[in-house]
């Protein structure tokens, strides 16, 4: 939110500088994210002074140039060559001295005044025309000043140029009370009063308010009182719509608003002055001269100010005339009812709309306006009439006309202050410091919090309605602390702590452990939004669209549902990196996935929503960058499986102890799932259809693991250390010819069925299929590691084990020894 410091000072009388104000605002919770000096003329005419032409003679080598000496109040007169026809002795002029930078009004380029030679004569400055200074478009000659102008006066001072400072505040959602210049001034005043500094805070007076006559009054009917608890309006007749005066235009431009006309500019001015959105209607376009606040039928078409035709919901609160809608209440005006250059009669609206209704309408139509920003956070309903009077008086002042109706004020609620009790003990306990009672009372008074009663250290307080975020003791204590000063609460010398019992296993610790492990293997952690596109799940069988958890008020179509899988988030990361020529990726992400299952509610009253923690790992491109001594290798299924094997081993889980089966899924071209009873993880190559969706041509391999399931089973799998074996291991190889359908997993299981004690591992080091083998056959080369922990194995024992293995493979797997 942008704040003009000059505008702010209209309400806050103090000796604060802009820099001090920025520091204080940050300290009291209105963080300054940008601080910029704003000048009415670029450069502020620095280096330009009032001068007097002492002599003016013809240039010795030109028939149109003049050779002058000019007094600029700095001692020796300056010799300046000038080509203006109106240059003459005794003239008071604007002089740009050497080193001055000028920004001509009709040029995008700046130029710097330098010492120069013009037709052989040195020139030490420039006598300036209006357009060269950037203050006008006249270039007929140099600018002629009042003869009474004092030589040496800076141009900025002579012309009365003003500078301003733009404060950009990072407003938090709860602080709508500070979404205006007066709101910020009020916060600054509270701090200064509590600090004992002289300050005066005041609002412009509306004592001149009066109704000129009642010749033109628009009837107002509020049918939807829940949507519009307070609605007020007044008629102003005989206005002349024209450009706003310079002061108003400058105020709006500084905060980034383009001036429109005097009527519309006043409504924008009051919005940013008082945090009260207003709307001005052309009263002659209000059919039946009647305002009706109501909803419209579902599907009603309505064209807004931006020319977009929108389809209304029956929940949208609308400002209508006798026959048609004219404005989406609190959000956006209509194309046919607004003020134009031909408007002569105005109906001015000031209201308090239901924040929830405004927010839902704004999100439903994809609109985010200055008005909806404030209404949906909750403005001050007690400020409605003052803001209406303030705006009406300004319109009357700037656009003429008369106030031709009484104020219509329809209020269906009583807006009382927020009342509750708070104790000094609560305040000091939560802040962590004993603050004197007198100081607390001063801060409460500065915050305009009334103490209605007091009993034995308990204060009964009434918080103004504009502080919608202060409705509990804790809220008020936070407010007291920010005005008292966070930096004034000392860090204690002694630290108190308490024992905390962490659930085992510690999910956070294990997550960090695995993250460190994967990062050390060259993987990069990804972090993505749980909200995603509903379009990803359309026509998907693995995760049907009907199982998506839908967002009632999505921020955008791209954030309409909660994700069911981490795959699409990871593919978005691959797409982004690929587009930036980073094709070799190794990524991982921890995240929750969400499911909607309406049938669960019917089965014993279970919640229809579920949430699971998952770990996703993705690889594509090369495993590592190729160099002169490292040959590049493409990432593939087996590389990703080896990562999974290492990860599971860290948790004491042998990947070969899990059941492995092929999986058919529209997420993968080929995939395998592992688990015991329940599926633990799936690994495979992402389907070409999904890769095409993200415009990714390279193969992508993806693993998704049920992280919560693994953690629950961690207790069952203990990682234990043992001493190094004292006796050597023995390695033996076997080459087997088996049917093409036989898997390594089957052969491994048969091996451990033969020998459980001495057989330590079985690994596959070669697979061959080709025309040199019979059809339907393949060759496996296996390595067996044997070891006895109590003695050295002899040949007899080794041969016995190998013969048993051969017999088992021959009988059970139909293998032939090669």
Short mmCIF file of C-alpha atoms in Angstrom, two decimals, residues 432 489-496:
data_model
loop_
_atom_site.label_atom_id
_atom_site.label_comp_id
_atom_site.label_asym_id
_atom_site.label_seq_id
_atom_site.Cartn_x
_atom_site.Cartn_y
_atom_site.Cartn_z
CA UNK A 432 7.48 -10.86 29.64
CA UNK A 489 11.71 -5.67 26.10
CA UNK A 490 15.11 -6.87 27.30
CA UNK A 491 16.40 -10.35 26.58
CA UNK A 492 16.41 -12.15 29.97
CA UNK A 493 19.72 -13.30 31.41
CA UNK A 494 18.16 -16.58 32.48
CA UNK A 495 16.38 -18.88 30.07
CA UNK A 496 13.49 -21.02 31.26
#
